[in-house]
Short mmCIF file of C-alpha atoms and ligand atoms in Angstrom, two decimals:
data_model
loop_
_atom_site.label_atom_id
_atom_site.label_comp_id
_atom_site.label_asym_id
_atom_site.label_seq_id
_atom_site.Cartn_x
_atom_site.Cartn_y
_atom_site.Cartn_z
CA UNK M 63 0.00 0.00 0.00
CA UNK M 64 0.50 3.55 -0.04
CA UNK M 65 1.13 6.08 2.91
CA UNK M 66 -0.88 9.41 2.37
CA UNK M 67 -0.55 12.14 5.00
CA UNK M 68 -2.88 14.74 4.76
CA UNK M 69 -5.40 12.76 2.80
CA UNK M 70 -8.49 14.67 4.67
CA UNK M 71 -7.86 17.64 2.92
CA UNK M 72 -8.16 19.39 -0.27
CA UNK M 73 -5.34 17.84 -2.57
CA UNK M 74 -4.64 14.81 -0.31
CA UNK M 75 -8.14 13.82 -0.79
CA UNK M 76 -8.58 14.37 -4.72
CA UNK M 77 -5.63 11.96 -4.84
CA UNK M 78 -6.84 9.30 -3.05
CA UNK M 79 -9.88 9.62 -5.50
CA UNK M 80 -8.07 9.74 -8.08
CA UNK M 81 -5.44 7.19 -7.13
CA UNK M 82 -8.77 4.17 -6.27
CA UNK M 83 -10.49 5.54 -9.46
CA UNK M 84 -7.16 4.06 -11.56
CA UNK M 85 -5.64 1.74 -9.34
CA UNK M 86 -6.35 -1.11 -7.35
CA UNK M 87 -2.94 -0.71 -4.94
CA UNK M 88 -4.87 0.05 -0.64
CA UNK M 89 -4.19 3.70 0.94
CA UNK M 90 -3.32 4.35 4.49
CA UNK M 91 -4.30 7.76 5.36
CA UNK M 92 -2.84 9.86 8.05
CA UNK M 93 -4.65 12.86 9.00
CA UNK M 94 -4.95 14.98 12.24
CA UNK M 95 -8.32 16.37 11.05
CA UNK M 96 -7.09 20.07 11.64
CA UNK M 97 -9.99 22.43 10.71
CA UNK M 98 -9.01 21.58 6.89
CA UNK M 99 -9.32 17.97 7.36
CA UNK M 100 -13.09 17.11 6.05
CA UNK M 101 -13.65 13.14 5.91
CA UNK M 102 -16.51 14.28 4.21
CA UNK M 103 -14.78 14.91 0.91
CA UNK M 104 -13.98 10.95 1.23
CA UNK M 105 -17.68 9.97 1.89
CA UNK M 106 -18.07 8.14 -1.56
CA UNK M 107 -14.90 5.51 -0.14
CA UNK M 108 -16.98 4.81 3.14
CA UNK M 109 -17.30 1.25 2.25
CA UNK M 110 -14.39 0.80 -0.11
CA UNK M 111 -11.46 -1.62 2.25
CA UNK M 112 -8.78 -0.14 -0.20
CA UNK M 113 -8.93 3.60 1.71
CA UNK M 114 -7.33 2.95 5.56
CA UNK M 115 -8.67 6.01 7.50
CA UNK M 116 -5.83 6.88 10.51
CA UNK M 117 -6.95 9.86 12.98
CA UNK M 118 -3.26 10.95 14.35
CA UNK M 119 -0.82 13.42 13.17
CA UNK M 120 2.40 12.98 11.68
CA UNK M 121 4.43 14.99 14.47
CA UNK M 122 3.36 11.88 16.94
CA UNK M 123 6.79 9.71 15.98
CA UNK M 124 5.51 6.45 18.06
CA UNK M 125 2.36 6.17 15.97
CA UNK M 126 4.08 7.36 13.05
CA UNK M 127 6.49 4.28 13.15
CA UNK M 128 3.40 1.86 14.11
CA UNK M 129 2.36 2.58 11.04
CA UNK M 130 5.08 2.24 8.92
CA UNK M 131 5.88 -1.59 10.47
CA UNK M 132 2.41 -2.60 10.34
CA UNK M 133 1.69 -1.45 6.90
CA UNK M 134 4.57 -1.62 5.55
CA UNK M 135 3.96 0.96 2.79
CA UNK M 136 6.31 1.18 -0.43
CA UNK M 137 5.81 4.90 -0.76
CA UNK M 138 4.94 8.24 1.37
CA UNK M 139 2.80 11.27 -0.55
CA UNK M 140 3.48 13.45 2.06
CA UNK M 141 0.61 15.90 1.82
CA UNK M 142 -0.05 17.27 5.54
CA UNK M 143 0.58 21.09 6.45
CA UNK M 144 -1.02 24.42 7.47
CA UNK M 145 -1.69 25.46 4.34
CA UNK M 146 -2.72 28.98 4.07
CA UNK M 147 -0.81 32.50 3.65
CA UNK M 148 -3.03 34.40 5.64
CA UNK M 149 -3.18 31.98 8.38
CA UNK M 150 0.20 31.35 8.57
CA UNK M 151 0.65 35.52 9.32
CA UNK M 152 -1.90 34.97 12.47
CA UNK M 153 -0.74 31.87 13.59
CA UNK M 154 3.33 30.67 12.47
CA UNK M 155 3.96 28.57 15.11
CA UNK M 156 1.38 25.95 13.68
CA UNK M 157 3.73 26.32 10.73
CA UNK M 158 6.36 25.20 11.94
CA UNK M 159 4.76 22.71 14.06
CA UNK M 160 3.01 20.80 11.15
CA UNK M 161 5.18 21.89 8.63
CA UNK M 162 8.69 21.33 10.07
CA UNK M 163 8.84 19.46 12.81
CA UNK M 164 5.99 17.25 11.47
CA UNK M 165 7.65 16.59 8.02
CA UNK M 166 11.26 16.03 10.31
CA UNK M 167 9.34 13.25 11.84
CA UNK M 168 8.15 11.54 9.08
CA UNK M 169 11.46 11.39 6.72
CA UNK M 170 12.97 10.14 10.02
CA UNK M 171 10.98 7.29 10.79
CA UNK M 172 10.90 6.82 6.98
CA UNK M 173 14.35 6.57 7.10
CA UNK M 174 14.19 3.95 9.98
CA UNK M 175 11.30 1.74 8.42
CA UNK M 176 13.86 2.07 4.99
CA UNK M 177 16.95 1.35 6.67
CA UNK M 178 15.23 -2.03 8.00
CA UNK M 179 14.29 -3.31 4.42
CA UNK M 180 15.17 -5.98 2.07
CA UNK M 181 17.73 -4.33 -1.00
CA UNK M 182 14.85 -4.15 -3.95
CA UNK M 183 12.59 -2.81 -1.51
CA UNK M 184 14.55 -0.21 -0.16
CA UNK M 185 15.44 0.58 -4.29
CA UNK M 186 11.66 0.81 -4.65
CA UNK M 187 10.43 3.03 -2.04
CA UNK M 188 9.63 6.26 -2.15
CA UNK M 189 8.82 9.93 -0.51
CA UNK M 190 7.37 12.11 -2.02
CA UNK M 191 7.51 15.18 -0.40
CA UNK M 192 4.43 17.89 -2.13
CA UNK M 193 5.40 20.97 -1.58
CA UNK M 194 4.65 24.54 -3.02
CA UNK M 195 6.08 26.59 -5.77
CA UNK M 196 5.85 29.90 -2.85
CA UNK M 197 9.08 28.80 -1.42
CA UNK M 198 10.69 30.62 -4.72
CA UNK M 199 9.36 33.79 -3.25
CA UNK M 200 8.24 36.60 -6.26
CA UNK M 201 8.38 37.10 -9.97
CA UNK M 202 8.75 40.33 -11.70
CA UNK M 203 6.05 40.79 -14.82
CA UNK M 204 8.90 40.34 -16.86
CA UNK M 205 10.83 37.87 -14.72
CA UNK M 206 11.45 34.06 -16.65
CA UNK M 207 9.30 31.48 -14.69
CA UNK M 208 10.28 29.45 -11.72
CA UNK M 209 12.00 25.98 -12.45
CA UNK M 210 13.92 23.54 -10.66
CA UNK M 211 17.38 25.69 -10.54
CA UNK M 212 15.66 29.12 -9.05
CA UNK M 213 16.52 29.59 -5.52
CA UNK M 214 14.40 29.07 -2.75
CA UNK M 215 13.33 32.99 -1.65
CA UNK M 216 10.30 32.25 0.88
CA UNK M 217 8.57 35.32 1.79
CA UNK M 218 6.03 34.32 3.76
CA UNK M 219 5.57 32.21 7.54
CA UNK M 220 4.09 29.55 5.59
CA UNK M 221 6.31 29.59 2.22
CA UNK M 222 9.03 29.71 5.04
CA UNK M 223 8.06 26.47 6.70
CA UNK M 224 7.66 24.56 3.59
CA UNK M 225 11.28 25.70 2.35
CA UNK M 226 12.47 24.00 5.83
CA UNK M 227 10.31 20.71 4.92
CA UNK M 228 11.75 21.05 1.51
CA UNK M 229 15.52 21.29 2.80
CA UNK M 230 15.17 18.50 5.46
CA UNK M 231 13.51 16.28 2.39
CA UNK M 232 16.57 17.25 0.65
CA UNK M 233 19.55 16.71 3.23
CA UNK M 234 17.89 12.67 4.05
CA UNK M 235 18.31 12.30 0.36
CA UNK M 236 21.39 13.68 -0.12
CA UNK M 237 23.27 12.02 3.52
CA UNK M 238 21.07 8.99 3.47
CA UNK M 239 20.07 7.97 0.37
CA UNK M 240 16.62 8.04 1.02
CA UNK M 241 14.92 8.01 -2.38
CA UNK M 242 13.14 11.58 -1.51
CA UNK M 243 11.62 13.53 -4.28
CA UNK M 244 9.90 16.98 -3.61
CA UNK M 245 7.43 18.37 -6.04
CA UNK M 246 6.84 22.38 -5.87
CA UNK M 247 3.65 22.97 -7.69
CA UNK M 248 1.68 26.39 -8.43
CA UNK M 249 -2.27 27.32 -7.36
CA UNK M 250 -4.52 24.14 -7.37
CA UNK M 251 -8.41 24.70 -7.66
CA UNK M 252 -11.01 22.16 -7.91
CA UNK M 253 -13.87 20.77 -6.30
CA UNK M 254 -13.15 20.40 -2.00
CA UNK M 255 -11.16 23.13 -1.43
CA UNK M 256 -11.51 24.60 1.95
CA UNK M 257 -13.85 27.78 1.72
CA UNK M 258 -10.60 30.65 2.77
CA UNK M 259 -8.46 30.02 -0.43
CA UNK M 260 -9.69 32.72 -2.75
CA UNK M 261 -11.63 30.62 -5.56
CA UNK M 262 -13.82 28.45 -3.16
CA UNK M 263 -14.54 31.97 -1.06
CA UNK M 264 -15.59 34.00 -3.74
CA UNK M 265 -17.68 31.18 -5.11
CA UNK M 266 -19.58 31.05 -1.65
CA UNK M 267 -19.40 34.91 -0.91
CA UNK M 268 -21.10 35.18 -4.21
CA UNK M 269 -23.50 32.83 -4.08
CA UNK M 270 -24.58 34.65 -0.27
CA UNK M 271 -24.82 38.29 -2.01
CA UNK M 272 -21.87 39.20 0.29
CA UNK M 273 -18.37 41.62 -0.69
CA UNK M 274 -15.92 40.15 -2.59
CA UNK M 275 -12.70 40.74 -0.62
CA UNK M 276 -9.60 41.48 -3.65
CA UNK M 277 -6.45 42.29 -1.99
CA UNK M 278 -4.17 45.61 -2.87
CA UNK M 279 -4.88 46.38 -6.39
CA UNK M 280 -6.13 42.94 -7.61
CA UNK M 281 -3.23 42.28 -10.30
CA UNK M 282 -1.09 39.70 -8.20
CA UNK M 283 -0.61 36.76 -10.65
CA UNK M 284 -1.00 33.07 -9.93
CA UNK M 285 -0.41 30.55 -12.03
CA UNK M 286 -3.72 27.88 -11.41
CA UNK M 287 -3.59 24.15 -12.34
CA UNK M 288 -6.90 21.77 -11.51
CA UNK M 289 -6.19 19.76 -8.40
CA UNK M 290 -6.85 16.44 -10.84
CA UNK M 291 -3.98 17.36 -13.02
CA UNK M 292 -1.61 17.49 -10.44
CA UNK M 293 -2.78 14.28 -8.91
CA UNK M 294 -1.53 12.64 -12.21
CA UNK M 295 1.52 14.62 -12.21
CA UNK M 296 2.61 13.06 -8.51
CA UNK M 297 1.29 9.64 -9.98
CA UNK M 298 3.54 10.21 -12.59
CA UNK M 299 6.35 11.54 -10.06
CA UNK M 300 5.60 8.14 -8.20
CA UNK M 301 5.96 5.72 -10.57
CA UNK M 302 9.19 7.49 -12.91
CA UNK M 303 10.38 10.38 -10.91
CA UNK M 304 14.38 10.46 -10.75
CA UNK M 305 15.11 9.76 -6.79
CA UNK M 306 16.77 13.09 -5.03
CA UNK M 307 15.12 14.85 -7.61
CA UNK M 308 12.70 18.11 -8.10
CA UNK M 309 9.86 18.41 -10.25
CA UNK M 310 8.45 22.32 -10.67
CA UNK M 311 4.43 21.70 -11.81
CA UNK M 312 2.05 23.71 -12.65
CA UNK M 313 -0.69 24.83 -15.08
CA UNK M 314 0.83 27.66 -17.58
CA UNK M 315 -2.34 29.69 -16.55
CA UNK M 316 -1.07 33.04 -15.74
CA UNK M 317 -3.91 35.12 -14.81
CA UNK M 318 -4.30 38.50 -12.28
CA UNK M 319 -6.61 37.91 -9.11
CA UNK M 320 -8.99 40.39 -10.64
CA UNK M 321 -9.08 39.21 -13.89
CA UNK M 322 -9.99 35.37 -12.37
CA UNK M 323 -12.46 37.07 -10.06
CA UNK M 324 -14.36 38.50 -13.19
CA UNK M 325 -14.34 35.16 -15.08
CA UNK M 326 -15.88 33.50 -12.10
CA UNK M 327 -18.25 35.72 -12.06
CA UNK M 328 -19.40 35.47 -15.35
CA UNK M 329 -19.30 31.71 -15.26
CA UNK M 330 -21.65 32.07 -12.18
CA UNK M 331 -24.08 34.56 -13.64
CA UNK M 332 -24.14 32.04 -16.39
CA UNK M 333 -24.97 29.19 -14.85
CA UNK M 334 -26.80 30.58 -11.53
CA UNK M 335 -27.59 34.61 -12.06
CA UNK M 336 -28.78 36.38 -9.38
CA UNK M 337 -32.35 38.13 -8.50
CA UNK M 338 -30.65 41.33 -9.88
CA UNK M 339 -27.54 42.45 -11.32
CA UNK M 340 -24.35 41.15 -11.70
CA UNK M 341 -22.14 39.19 -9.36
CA UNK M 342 -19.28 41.56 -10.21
CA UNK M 343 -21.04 44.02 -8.90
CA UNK M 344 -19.86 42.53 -5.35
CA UNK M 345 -16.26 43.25 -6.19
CA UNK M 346 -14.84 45.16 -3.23
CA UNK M 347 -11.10 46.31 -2.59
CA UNK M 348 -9.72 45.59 0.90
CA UNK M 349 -6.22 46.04 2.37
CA UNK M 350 -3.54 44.20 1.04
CA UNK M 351 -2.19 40.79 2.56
CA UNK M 352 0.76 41.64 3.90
CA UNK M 353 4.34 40.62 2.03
CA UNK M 354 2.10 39.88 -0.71
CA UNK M 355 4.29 37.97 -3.67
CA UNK M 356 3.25 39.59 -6.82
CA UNK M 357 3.59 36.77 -8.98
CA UNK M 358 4.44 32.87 -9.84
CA UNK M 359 4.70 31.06 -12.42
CA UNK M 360 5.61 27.93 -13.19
CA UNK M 361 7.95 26.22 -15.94
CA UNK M 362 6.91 22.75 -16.16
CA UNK M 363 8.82 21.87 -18.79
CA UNK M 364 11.06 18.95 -16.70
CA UNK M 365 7.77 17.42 -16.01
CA UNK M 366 6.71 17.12 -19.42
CA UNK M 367 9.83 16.19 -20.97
CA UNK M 368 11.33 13.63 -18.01
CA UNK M 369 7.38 12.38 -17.62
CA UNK M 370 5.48 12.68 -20.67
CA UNK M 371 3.16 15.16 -18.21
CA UNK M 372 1.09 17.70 -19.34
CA UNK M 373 -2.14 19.10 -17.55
CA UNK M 374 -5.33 18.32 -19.18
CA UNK M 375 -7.66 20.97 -18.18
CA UNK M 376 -7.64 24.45 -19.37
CA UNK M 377 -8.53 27.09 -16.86
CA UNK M 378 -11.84 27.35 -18.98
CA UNK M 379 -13.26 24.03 -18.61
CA UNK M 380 -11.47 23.21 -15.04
CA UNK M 381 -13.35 26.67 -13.57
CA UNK M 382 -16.62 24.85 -15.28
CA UNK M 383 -16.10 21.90 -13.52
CA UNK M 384 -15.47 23.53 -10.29
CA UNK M 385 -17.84 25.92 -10.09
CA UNK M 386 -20.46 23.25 -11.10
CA UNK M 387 -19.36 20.59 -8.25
CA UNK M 388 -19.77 24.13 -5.76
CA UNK M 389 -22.98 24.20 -6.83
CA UNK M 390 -24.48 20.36 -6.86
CA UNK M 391 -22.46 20.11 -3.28
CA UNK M 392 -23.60 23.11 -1.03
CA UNK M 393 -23.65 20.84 1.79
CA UNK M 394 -20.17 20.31 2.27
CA UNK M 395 -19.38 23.75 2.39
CA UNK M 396 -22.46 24.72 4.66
CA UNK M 397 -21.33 22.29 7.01
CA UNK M 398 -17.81 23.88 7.21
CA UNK M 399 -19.43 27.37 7.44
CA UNK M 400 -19.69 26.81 11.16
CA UNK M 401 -18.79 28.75 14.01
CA UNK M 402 -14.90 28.35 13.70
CA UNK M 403 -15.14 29.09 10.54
CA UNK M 404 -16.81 32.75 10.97
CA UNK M 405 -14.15 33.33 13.73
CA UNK M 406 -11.49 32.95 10.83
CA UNK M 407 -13.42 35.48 8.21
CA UNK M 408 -14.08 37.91 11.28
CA UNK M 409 -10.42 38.09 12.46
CA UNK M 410 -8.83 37.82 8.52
CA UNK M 411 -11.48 40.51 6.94
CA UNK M 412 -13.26 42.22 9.81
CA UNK M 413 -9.97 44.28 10.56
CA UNK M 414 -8.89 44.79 6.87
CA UNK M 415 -10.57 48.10 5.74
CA UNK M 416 -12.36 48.34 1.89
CA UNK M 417 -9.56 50.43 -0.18
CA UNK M 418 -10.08 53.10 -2.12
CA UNK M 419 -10.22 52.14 -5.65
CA UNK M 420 -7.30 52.80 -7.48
P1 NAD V 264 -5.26 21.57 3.14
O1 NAD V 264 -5.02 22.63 4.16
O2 NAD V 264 -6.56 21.58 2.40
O3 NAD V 264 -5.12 20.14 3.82
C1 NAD V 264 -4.08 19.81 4.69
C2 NAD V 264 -4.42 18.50 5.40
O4 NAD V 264 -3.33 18.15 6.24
C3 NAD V 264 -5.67 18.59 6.29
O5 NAD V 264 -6.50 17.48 6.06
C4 NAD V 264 -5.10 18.57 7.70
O6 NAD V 264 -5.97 17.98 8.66
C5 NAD V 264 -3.82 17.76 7.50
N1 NAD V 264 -2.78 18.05 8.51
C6 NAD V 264 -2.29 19.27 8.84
N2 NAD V 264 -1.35 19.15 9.80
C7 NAD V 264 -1.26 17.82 10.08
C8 NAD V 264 -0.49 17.06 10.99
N3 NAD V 264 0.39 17.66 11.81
N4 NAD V 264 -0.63 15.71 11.01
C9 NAD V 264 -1.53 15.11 10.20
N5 NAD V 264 -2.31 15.78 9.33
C10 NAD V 264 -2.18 17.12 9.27
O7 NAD V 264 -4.03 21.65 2.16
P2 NAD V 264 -3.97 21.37 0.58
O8 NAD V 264 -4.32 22.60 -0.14
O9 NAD V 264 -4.66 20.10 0.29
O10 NAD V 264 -2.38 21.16 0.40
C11 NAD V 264 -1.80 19.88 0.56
C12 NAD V 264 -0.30 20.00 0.38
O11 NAD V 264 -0.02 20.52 -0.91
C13 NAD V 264 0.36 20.96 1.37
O12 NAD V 264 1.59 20.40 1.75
C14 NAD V 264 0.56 22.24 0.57
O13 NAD V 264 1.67 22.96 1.06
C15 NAD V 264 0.81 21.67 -0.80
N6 NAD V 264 0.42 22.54 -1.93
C16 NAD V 264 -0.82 23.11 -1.98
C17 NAD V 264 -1.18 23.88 -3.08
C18 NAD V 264 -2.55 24.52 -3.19
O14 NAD V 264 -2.77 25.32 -4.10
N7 NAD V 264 -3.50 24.18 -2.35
C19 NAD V 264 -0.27 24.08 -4.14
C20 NAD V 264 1.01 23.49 -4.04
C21 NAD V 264 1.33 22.71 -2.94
O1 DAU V 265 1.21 28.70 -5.10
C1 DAU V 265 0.84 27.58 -4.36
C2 DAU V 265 0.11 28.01 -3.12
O2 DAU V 265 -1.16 28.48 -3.53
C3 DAU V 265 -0.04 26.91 -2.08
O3 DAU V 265 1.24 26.53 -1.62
C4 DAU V 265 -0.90 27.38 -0.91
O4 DAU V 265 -1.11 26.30 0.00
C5 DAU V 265 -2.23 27.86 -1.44
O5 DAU V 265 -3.01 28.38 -0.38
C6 DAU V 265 -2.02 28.93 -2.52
O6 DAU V 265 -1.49 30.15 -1.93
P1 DAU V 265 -2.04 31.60 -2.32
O7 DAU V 265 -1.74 32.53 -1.23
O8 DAU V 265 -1.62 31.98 -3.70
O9 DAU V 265 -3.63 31.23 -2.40
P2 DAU V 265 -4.93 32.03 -1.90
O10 DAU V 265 -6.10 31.28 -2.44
O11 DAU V 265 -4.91 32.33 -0.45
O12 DAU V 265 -4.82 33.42 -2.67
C7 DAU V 265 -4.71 33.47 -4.08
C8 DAU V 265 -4.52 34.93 -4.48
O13 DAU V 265 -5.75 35.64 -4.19
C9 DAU V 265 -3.45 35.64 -3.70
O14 DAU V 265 -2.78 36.57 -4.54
C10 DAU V 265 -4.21 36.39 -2.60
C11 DAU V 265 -5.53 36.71 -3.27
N1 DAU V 265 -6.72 36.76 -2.36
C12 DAU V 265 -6.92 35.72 -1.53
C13 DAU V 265 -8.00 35.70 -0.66
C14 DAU V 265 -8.23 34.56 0.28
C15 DAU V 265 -7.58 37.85 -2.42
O15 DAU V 265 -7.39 38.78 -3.21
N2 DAU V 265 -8.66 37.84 -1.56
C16 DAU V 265 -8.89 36.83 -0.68
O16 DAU V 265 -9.88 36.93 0.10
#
């Protein structure tokens, strides 16, 4: 089998979909169930024996090392972290906590469990580490794309704390030989994402008639791939990924936060218009996030030539897909829209004044 960490949450749980929708190989999953953790998303597998459901967090290094020599997986997709800027600005030491000290733990009893097996096994195994494309810090507009060579720049708490994942994932492979491979991939959107991360908001601000909250001056650029495509890229990583290797993925979808916010609007009035007017018309301008990178982008082109990757979706048809599952799935974001969940949008946006408009 497989060892998933973070498999509760957004990307962790597409790819378990994904992974028992095309193979037949059993997934432990590892998940502390933070406020992102939603077993919900993994309803569909509640009577499927190949999905292995284990409430505990990867920091706790006895249960951690249970695992690995009663399951005896032949690969980590290390998925679990705090996983949101704004969050991490409030609240770094969970950062670290998670992020660090919790990825530390698991390459080291990875390391023990790998140390312990037979020679092909130990050739087999692998950990991959999924990490972000933040901890390059900022483009300029006119700045080439990140790749594998650009230097790690992190600018915020959280891009910090996965650059420290991504180093200790890199000094096990490099002193120990453990077959690590990190992946540093751009924006993912899709159906399942946790309601603060700026597509899944504005889709449910939107569809309640409240603001739409665009930081500074709206032109920061991401560069968004559908959570389904990169599932297949870390399949792909998996199965022919070069061992103590990096792999930059991402979607070669360049667009401004404004400019996405308008296109989701339009694909809502589309498909759901309101009593009156325009969803644009909720649009607002609010302080800026603060260190705010101004752009990423993503050159996947090791990816595609190494792995014969490429993502399938264009921004077009993966914002139709999304925006439809938001809408034939309200439940699972009404049931998150619950008291802890209006003391995050009260302390993020309730001291973060409307701008003027510039
Ligand atoms: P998420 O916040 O939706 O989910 C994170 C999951 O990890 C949750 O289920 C949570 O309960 C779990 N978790 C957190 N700390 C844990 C701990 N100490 N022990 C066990 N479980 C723990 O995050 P996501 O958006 O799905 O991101 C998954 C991974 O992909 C992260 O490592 C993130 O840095 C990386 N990533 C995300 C994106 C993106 O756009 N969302 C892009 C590139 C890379
Ligand atoms: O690039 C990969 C990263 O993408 C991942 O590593 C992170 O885990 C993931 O959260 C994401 O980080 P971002 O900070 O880019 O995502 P977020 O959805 O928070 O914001 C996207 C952009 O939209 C960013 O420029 C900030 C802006 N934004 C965000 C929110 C929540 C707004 O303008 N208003 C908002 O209310």
């Amino acid at each position: 089998m497989i060892l998933v960490t973070g498999g509760a949450g957004f990307i962790g749980a597409n790819f378990i979909l994904s992974w028992l929708g095309r193979n037949s190989e059993p997934v432990l999953n590892l998940d502390k169930l933070s406020y992102a953790g939603n077993l919900a998303s993994l309803a569909s597998l509640a009577d499927d024996a190949r999905h292995v459901f284990v409430h505990g967090d990867i920091r706790d290094r006895a249960l951690v090392a249970r695992l690995f020599s009663t399951h005896r997986p032949r690969a980590v997709l290390h998925f679990a972290a705090e996983s949101h800027v704004d969050r991490s600005i409030h609240a770094p030491g969970e950062f670290v906590e998670s992020n660090v000290v919790g990825t530390f733990t698991l390459l080291d009893e990875a390391l023990a469990y790998w140390k312990g097996l037979a020679a092909s096994e130990r050739d087999a195994f692998r950990f991959v580490n999924v990490s972000t494309d933040e901890v390059y810090g900022s483009l300029e507009a006119d700045e080439a794309p990140f790749s594998e060579s650009t230097a790690y720049a992190p600018n915020s708490p959280y891009s910090a704390s996965k650059a420290a994942a991504d180093h200790f994932a890199r000094a096990y492979a490099h002193t120990h030989g453990l077959p690590v491979i990190t992946t540093n991939c751009s924006n993912n959107y899709g159906p399942r994402q946790f309601p603060e991360k700026l597509i899944p908001l504005m889709i449910h601000r939107a569809l309640a008639g409240e603001p739409l909250p665009v930081y500074g001056d709206g032109l920061n650029v991401r560069d968004w791939l559908y959570v389904d495509d990169h599932c297949l890229a870390l399949e792909r990583v998996l199965a022919a990924g070069r061992p103590g290797s990096t792999y930059c993925i991402g979607g070669a979808n360049e667009i401004a936060n404004l400019d996405l916010v308008h296109t989701l609007c339009d694909e809502l009035q589309r498909v759901q218009p309101p009593a009156t007017g325009h969803y644009a018309d909720l649009i607002r301008f609010v302080a800026d996030r603060p260190g705010h990178d101004r752009r990423y982008a993503i050159d996947a082109g090791r990816m595609r030539q190494e792995l014969g990757w490429a993502p399938a979706e264009t921004f077009a048809t993966g914002l139709r897909r999304t925006v439809a599952w938001y809408l034939e799935n309200p439940g699972w974001v009404a049931d998150i829209v619950n008291g802890s969940y209006r003391d995050w949008v009260g302390l993020n946006y309730g001291r973060r004044p409307e701008a003027e408009r510039t």
